[in-house]
PDB file of C-alpha atoms and ligand atoms in Angstrom:
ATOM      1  CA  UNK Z  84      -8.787 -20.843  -8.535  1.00  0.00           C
ATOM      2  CA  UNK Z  85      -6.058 -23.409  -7.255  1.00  0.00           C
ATOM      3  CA  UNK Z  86      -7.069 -25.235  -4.421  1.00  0.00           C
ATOM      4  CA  UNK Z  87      -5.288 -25.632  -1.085  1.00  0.00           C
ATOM      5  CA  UNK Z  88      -5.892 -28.732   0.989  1.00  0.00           C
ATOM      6  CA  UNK Z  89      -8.068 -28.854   4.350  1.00  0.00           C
ATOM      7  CA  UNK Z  90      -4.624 -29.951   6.832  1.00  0.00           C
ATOM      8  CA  UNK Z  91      -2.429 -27.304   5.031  1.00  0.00           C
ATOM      9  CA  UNK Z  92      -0.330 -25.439   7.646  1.00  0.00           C
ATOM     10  CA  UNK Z  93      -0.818 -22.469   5.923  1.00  0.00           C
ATOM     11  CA  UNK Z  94      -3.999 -22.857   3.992  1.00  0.00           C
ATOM     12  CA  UNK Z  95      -5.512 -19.787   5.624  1.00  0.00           C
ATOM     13  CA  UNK Z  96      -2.709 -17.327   4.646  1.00  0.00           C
ATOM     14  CA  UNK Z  97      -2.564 -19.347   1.127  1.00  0.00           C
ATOM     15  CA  UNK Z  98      -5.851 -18.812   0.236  1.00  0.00           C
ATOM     16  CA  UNK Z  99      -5.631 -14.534   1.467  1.00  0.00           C
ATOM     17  CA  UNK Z 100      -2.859 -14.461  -1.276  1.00  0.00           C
ATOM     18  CA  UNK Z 101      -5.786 -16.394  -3.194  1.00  0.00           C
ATOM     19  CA  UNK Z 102      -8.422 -13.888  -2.825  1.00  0.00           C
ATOM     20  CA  UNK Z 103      -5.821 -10.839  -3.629  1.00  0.00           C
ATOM     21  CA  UNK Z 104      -4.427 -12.458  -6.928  1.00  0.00           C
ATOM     22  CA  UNK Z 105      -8.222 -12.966  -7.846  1.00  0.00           C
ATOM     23  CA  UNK Z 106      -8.958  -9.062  -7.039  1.00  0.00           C
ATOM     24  CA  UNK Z 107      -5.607  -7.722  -8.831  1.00  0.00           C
ATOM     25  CA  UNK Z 108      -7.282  -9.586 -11.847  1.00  0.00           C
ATOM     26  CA  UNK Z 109     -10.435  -8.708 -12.017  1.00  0.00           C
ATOM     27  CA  UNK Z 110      -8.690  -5.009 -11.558  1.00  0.00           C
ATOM     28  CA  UNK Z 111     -10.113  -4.261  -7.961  1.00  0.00           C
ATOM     29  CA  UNK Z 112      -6.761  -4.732  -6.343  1.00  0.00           C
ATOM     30  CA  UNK Z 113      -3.486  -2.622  -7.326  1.00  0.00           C
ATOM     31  CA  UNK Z 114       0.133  -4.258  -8.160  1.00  0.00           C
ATOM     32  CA  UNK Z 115       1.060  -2.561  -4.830  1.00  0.00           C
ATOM     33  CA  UNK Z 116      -1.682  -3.614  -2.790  1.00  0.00           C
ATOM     34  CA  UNK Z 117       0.240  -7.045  -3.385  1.00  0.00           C
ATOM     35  CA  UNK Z 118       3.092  -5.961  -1.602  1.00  0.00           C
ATOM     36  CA  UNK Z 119       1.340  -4.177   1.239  1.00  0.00           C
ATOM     37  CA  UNK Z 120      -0.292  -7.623   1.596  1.00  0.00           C
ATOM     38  CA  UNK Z 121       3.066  -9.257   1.883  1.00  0.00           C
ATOM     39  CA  UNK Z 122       4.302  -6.938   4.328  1.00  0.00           C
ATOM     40  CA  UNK Z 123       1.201  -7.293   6.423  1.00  0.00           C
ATOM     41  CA  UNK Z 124       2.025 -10.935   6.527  1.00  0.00           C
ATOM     42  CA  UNK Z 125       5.259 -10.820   7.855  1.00  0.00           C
ATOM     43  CA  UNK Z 126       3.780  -8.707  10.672  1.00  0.00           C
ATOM     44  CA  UNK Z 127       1.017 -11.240  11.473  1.00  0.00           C
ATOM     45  CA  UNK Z 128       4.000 -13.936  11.863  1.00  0.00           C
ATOM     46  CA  UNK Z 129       5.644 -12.292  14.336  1.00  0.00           C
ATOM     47  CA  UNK Z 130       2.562 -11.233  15.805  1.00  0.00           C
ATOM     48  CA  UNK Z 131       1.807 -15.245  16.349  1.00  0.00           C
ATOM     49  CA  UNK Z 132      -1.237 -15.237  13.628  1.00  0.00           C
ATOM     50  CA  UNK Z 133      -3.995 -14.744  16.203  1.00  0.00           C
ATOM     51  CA  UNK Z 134      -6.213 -12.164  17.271  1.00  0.00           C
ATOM     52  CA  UNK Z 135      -4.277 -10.740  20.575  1.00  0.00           C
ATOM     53  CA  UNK Z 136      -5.396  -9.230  23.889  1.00  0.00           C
ATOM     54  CA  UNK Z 137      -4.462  -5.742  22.797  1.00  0.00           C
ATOM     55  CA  UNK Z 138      -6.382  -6.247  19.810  1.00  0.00           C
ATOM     56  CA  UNK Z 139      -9.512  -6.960  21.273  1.00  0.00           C
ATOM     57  CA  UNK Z 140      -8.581  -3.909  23.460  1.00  0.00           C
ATOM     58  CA  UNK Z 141      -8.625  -1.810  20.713  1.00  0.00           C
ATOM     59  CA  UNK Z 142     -11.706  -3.277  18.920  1.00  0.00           C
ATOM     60  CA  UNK Z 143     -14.171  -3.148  21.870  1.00  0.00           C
ATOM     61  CA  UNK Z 144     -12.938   0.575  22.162  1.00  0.00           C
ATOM     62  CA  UNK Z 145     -12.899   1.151  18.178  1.00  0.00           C
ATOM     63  CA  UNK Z 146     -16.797  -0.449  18.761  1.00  0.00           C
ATOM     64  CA  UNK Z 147     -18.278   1.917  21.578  1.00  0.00           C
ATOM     65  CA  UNK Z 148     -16.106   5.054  19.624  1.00  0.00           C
ATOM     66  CA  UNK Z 149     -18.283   3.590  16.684  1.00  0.00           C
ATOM     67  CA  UNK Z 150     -21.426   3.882  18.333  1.00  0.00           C
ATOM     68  CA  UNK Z 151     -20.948   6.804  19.859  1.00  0.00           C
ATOM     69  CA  UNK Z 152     -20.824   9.010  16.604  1.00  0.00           C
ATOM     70  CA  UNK Z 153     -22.705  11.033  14.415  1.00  0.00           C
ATOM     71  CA  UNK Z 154     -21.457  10.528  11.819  1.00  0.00           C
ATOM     72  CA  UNK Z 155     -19.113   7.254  11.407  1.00  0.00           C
ATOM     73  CA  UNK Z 156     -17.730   6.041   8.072  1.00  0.00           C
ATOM     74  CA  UNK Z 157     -15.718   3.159   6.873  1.00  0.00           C
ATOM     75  CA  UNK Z 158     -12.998   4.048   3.790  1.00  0.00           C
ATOM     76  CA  UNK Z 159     -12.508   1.250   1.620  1.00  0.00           C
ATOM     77  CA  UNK Z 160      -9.604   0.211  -0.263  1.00  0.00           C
ATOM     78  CA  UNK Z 161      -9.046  -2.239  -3.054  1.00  0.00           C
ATOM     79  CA  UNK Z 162      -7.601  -4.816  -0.413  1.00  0.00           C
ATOM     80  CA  UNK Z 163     -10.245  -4.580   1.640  1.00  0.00           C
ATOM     81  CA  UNK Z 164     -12.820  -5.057  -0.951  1.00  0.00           C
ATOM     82  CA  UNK Z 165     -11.130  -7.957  -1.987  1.00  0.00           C
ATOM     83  CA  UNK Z 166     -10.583  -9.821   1.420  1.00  0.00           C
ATOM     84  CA  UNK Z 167     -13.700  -8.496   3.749  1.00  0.00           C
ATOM     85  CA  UNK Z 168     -16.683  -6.657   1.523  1.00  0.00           C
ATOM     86  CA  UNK Z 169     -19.057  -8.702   3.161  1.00  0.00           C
ATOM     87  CA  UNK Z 170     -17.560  -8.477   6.906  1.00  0.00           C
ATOM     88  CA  UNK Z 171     -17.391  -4.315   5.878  1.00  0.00           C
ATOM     89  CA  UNK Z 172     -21.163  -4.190   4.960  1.00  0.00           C
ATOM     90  CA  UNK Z 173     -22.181  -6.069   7.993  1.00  0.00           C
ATOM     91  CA  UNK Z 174     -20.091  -4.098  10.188  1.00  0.00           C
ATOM     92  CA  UNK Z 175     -21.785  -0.818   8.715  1.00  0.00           C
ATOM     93  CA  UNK Z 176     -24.761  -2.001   9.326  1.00  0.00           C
ATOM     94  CA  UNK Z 177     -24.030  -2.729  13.080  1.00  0.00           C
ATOM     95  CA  UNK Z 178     -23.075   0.452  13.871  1.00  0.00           C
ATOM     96  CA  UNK Z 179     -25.063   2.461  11.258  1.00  0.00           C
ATOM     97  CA  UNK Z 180     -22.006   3.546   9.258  1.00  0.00           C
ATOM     98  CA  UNK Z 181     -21.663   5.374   5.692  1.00  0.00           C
ATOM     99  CA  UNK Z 182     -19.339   3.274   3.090  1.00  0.00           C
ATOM    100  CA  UNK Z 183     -17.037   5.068   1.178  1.00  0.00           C
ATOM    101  CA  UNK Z 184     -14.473   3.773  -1.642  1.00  0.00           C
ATOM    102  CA  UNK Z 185     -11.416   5.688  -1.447  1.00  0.00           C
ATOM    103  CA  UNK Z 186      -8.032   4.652  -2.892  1.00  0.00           C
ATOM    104  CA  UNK Z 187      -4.733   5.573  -2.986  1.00  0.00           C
ATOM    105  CA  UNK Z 188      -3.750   4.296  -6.296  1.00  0.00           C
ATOM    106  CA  UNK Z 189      -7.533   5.580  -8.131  1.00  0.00           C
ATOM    107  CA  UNK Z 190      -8.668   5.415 -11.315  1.00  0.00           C
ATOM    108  CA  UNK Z 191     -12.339   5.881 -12.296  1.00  0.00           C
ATOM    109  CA  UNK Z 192     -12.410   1.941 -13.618  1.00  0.00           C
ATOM    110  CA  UNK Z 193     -10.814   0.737 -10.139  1.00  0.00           C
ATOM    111  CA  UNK Z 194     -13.315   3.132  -7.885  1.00  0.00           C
ATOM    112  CA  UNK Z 195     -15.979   1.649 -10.046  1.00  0.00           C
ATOM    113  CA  UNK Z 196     -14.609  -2.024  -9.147  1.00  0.00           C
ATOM    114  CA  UNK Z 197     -14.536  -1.530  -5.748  1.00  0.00           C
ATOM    115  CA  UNK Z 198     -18.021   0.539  -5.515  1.00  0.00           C
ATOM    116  CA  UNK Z 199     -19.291  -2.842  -7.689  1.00  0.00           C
ATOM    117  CA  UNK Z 200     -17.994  -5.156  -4.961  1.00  0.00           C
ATOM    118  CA  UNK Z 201     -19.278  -3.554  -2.037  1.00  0.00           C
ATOM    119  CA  UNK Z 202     -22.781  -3.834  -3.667  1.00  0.00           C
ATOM    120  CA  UNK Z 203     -22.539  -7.354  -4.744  1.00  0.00           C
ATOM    121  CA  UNK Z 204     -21.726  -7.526  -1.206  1.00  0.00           C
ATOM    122  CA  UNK Z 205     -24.977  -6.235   0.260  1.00  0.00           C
ATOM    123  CA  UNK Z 206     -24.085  -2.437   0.272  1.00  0.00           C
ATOM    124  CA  UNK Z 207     -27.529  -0.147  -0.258  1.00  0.00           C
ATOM    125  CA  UNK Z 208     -25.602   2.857  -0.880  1.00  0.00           C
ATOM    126  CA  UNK Z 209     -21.619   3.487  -1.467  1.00  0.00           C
ATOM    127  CA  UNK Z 210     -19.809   7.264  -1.734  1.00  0.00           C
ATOM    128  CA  UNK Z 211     -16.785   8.032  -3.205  1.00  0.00           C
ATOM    129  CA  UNK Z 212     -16.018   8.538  -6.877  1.00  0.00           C
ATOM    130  CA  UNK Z 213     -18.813  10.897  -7.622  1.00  0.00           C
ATOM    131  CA  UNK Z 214     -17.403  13.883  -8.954  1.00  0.00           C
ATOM    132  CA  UNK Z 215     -18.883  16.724  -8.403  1.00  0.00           C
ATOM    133  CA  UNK Z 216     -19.742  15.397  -4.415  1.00  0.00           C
ATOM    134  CA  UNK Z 217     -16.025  15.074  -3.746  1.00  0.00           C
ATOM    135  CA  UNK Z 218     -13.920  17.691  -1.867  1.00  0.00           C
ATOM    136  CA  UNK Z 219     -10.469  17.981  -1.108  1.00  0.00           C
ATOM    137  CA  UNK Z 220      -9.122  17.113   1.939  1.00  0.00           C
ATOM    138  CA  UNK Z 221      -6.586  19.911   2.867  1.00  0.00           C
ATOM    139  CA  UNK Z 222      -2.910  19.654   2.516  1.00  0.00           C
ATOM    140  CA  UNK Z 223      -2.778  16.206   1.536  1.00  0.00           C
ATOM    141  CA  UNK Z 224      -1.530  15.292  -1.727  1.00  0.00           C
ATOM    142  CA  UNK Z 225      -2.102  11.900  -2.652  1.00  0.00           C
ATOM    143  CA  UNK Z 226      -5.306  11.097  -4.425  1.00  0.00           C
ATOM    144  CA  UNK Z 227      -6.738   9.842  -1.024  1.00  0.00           C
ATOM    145  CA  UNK Z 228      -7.594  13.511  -0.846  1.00  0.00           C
ATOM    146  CA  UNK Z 229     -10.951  13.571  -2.879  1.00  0.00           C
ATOM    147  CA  UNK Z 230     -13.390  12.504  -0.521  1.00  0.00           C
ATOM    148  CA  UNK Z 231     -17.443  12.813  -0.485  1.00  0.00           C
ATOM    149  CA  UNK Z 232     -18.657  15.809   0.993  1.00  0.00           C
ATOM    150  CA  UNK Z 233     -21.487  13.788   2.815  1.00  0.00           C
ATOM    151  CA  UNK Z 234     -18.938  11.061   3.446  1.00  0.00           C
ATOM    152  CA  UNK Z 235     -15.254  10.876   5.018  1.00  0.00           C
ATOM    153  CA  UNK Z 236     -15.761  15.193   4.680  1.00  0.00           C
ATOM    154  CA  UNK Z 237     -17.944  15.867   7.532  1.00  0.00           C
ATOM    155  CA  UNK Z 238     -17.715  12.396   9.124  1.00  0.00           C
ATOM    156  CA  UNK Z 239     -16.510  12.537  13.400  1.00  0.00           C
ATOM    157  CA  UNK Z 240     -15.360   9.005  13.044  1.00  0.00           C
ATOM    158  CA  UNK Z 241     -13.358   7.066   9.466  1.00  0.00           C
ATOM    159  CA  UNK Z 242     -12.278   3.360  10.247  1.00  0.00           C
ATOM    160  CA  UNK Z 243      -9.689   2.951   7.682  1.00  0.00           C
ATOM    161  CA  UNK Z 244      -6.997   0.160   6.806  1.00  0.00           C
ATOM    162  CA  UNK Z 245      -4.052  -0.885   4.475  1.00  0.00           C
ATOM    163  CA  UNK Z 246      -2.915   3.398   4.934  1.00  0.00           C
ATOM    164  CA  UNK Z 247      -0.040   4.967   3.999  1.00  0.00           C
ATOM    165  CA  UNK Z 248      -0.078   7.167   6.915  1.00  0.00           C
ATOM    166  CA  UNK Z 249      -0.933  10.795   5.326  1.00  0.00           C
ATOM    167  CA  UNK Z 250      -4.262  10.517   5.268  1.00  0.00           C
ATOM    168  CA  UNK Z 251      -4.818   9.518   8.903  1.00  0.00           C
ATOM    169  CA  UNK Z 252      -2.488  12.895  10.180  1.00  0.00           C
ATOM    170  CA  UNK Z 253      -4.579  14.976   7.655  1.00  0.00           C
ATOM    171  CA  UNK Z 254      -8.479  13.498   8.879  1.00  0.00           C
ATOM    172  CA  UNK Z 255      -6.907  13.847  12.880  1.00  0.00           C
ATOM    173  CA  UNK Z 256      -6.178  17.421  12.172  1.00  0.00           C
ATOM    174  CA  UNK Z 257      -9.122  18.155  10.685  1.00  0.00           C
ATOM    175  CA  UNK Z 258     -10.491  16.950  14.324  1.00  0.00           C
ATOM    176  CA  UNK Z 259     -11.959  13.511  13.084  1.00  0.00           C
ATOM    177  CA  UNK Z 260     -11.292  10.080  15.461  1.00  0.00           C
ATOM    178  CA  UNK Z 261      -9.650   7.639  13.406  1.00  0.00           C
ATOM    179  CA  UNK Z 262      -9.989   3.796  14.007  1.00  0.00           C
ATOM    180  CA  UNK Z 263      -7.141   2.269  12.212  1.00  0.00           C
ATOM    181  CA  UNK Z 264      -6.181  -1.336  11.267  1.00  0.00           C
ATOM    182  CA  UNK Z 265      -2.843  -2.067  10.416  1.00  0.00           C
ATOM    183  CA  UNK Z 266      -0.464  -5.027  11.540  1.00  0.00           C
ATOM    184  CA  UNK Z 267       2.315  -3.172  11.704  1.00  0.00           C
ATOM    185  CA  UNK Z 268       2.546  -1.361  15.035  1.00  0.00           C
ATOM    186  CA  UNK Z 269       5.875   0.767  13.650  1.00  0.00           C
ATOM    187  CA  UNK Z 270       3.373   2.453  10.848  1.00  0.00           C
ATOM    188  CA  UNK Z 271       2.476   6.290  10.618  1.00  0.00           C
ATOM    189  CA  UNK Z 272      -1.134   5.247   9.962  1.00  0.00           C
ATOM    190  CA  UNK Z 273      -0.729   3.104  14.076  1.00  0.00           C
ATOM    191  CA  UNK Z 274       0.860   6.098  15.577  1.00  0.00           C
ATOM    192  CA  UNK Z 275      -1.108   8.970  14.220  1.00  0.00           C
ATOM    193  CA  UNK Z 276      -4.305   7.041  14.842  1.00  0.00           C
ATOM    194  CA  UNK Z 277      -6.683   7.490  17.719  1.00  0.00           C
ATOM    195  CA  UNK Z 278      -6.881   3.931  18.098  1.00  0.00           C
ATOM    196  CA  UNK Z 279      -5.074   1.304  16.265  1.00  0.00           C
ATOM    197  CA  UNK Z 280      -6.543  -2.750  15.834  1.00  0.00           C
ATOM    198  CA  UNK Z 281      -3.181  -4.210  15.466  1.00  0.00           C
ATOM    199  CA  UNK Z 282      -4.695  -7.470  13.764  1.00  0.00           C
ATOM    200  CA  UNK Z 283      -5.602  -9.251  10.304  1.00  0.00           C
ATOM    201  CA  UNK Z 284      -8.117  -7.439   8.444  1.00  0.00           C
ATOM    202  CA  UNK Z 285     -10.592 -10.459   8.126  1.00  0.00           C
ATOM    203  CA  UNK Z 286      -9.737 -11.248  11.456  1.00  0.00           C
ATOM    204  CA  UNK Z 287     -10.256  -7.213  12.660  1.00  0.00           C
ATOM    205  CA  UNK Z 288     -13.196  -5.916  11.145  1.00  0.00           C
ATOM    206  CA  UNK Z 289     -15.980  -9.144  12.345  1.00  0.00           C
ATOM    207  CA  UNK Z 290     -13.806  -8.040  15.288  1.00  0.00           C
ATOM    208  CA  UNK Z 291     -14.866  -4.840  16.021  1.00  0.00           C
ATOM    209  CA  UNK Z 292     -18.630  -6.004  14.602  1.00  0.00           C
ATOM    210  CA  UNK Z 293     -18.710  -8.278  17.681  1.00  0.00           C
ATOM    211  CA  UNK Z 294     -17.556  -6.039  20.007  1.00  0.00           C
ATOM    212  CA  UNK Z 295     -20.555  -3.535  18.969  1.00  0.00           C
ATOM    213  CA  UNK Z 296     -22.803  -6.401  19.081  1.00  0.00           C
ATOM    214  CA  UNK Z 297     -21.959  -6.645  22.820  1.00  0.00           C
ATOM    215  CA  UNK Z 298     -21.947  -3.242  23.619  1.00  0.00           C
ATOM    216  CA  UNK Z 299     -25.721  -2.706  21.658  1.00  0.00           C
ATOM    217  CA  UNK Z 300     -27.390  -2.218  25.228  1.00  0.00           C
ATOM    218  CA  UNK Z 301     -24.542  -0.361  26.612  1.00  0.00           C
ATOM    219  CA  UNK Z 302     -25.728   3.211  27.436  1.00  0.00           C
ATOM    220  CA  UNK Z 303     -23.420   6.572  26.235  1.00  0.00           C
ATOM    221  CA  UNK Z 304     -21.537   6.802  29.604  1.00  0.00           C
ATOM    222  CA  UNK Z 305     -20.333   3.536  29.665  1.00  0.00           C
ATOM    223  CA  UNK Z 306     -19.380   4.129  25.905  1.00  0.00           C
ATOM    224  CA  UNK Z 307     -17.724   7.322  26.555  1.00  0.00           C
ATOM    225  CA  UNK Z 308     -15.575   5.712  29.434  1.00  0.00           C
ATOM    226  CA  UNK Z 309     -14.542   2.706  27.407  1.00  0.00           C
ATOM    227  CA  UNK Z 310     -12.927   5.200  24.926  1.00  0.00           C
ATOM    228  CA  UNK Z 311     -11.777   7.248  27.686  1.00  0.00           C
ATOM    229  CA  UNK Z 312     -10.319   4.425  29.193  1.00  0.00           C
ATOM    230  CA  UNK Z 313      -8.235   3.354  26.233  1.00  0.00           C
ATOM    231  CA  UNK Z 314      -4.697   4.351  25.628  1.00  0.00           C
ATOM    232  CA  UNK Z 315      -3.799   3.761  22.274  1.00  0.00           C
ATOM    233  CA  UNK Z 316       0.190   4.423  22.812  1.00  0.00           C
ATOM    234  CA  UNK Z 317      -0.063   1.622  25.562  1.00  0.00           C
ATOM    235  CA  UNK Z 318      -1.952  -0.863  22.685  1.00  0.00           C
ATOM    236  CA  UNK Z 319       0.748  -0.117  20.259  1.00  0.00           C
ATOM    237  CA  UNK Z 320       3.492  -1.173  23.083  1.00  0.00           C
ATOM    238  CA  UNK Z 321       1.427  -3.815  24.180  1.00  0.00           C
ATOM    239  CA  UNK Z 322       2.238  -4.953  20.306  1.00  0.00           C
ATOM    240  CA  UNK Z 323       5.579  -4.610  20.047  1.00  0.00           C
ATOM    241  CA  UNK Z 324       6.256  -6.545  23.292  1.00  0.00           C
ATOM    242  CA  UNK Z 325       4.491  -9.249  22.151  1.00  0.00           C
ATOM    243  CA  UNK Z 326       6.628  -9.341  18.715  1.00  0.00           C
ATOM    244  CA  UNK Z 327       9.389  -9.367  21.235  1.00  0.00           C
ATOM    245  CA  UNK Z 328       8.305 -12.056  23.117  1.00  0.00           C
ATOM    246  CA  UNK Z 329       7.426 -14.453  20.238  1.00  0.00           C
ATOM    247  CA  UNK Z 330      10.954 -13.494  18.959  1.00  0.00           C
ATOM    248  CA  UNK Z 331      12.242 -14.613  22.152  1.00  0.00           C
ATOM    249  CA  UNK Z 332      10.240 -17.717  22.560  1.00  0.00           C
ATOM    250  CA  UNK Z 333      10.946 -18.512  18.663  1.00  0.00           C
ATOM    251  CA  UNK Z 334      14.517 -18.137  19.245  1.00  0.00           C
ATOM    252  CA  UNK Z 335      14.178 -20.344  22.361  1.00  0.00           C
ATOM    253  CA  UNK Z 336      12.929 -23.280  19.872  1.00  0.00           C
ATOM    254  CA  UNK Z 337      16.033 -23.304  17.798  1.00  0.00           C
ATOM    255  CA  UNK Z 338      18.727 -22.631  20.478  1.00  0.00           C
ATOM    256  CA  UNK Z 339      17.336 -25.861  22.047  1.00  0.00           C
ATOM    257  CA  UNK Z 340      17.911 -27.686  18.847  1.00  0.00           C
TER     258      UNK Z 340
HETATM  259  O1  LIG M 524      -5.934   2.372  -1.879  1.00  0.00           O
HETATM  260  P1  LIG M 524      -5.422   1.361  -2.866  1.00  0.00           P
HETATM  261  O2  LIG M 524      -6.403   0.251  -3.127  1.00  0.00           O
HETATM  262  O3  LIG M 524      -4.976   2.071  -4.126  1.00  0.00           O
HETATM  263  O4  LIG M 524      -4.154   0.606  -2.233  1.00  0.00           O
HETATM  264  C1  LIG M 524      -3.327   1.287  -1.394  1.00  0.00           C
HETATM  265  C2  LIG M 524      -2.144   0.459  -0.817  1.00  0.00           C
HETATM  266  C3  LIG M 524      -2.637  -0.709   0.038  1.00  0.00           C
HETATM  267  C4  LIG M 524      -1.279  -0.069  -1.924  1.00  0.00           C
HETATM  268  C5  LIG M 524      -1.372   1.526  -0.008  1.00  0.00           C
HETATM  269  O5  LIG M 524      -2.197   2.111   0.933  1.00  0.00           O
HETATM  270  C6  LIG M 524      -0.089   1.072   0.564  1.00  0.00           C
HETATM  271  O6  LIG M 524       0.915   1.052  -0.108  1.00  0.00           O
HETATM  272  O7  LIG M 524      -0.137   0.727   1.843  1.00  0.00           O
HETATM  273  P2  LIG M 524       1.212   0.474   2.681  1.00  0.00           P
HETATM  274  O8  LIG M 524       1.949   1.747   2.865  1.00  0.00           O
HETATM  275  O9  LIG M 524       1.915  -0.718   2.150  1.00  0.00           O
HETATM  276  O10 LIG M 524       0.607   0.119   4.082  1.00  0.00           O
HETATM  277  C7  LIG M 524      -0.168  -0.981   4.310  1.00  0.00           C
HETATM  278  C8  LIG M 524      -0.142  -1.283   5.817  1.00  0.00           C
HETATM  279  O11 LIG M 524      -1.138  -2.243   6.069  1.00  0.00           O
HETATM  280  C9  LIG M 524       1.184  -1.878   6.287  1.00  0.00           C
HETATM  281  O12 LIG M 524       1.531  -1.333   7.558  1.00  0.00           O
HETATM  282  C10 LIG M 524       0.904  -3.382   6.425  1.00  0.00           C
HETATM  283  O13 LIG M 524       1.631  -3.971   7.472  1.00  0.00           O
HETATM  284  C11 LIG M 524      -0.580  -3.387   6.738  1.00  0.00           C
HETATM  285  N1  LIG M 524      -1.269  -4.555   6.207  1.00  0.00           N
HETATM  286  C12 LIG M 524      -1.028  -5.203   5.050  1.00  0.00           C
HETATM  287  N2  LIG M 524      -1.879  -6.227   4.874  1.00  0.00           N
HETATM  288  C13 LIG M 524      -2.704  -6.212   5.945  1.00  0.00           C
HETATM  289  C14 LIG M 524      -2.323  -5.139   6.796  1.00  0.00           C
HETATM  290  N3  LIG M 524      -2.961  -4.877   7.934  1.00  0.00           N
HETATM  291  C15 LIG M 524      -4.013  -5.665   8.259  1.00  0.00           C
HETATM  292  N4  LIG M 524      -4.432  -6.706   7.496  1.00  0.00           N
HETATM  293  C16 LIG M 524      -3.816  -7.010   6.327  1.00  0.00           C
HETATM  294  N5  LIG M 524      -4.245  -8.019   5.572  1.00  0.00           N
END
């Protein structure tokens, strides 16, 4: 893999695309998980590239709604395997979540990839992909629909990222919380979900892990009233004013040049 020098400007964001190109290849990543990548990034600029006050918001709450459940899971994606498997399996472990692979795009080989990453990873045990333990989610008609029974099925709680939106309406109205992660506050995945992380991925899920770290000794009342507590249609304007302010503070910069 190239390399990108210490002092680069943009060496973080550089070596993301890195770690992406390297996962298309070795087939864990799709061609279009590329582009939702790129997309994400031009969110993060305007979003100033930094994990914001509404962010943490969101993660402290996404943490206690965590530890609060019975059953919590975290759906993984071929992005997300490629960028965070190790950030995914220790945030699992912090809140003693299930791991399940489950992909938009799937094929058997690419469910396999990802299932291979989260173990190399440090993952005991990973759902998804195994055939006759899958169900169908109802009326949803993307492939995101086959989920394990033991899994996303009869989970309370799915963290889930890099969405296309259908999924998180169809696992709300089947009554399940939904902790989403998504940089774009405009998405159907930010608005449908019960609460939205409106941050980088690697930057969002050791996030969250944090957050639970510090809420360990918390008992269930204070839990319940931290999720309580949060508005998730306030976080998501709390987002887009701050995309207006950098917008106004970037546009400052040049009209002074
Ligand atoms: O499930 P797979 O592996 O087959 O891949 C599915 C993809 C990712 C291709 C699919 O779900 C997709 O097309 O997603 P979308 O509709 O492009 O949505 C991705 C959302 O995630 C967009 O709102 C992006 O802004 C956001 N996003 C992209 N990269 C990041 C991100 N959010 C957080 N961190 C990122 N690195």
């Amino acid at each position: 893999m190239e390399t990108v020098p210490e002092a680069h400007p943009r060496r973080k964001s550089i070596m993301t695309r890195h770690a992406l190109v390297a996962g298309f290849e070795k087939g864990l990543v799709c061609g279009q998980g590329l582009i939702a990548q790129g997309r994400g990034e031009a969110f993060d600029y305007l979003l100033g590239e930094e994990t914001n006050d509404f962010a943490k918001d969101a993660s402290e709450a996404a943490a206690a709604m965590l530890l609060l459940a019975r059953s919590p899971v975290v759906s993984v994606n071929g992005n997300m395997a490629a960028l965070c498997a190790r950030e995914i399996v220790l945030l699992a472990g912090e809140v003693g979540a299930k791991i399940e692979v489950n992909l938009f795009y799937r094929t058997d080989e690419r469910v396999e990839r990802v299932r291979q990453a989260l173990s190399e990873a440090g993952a005991k045990r990973v759902l998804g992909g195994e055939g006759r333990g899958e169900v169908k989610i109802p009326e949803l008609f993307s492939e995101r629909r086959r989920v394990s029974r033991k899994g996303i099925y009869s989970a309370d709680v799915v963290l889930l990222a890099l969405e296309d939106g259908d999924r998180t309406k169809a696992l709300v109205r089947m009554g399940k919380k939904v902790v989403a992660v998504d940089l774009n506050p405009l998405s159907a995945t930010s608005q449908a979900a019960t609460v939205t992380v409106v941050d980088e991925i690697t930057r969002a899920i050791p996030g969250i892990r944090f957050a639970a770290a510090g809420l360990r000794r918390a008992n269930r009342k204070a839990l319940r009233e931290k999720v309580r507590a949060f508005d998730n249609r306030k976080t998501l304007s709390r987002a887009l004013k701050r995309i207006g302010a950098r917008m106004r503070e970037l546009s400052g910069e040049l009209g002074r040049g």
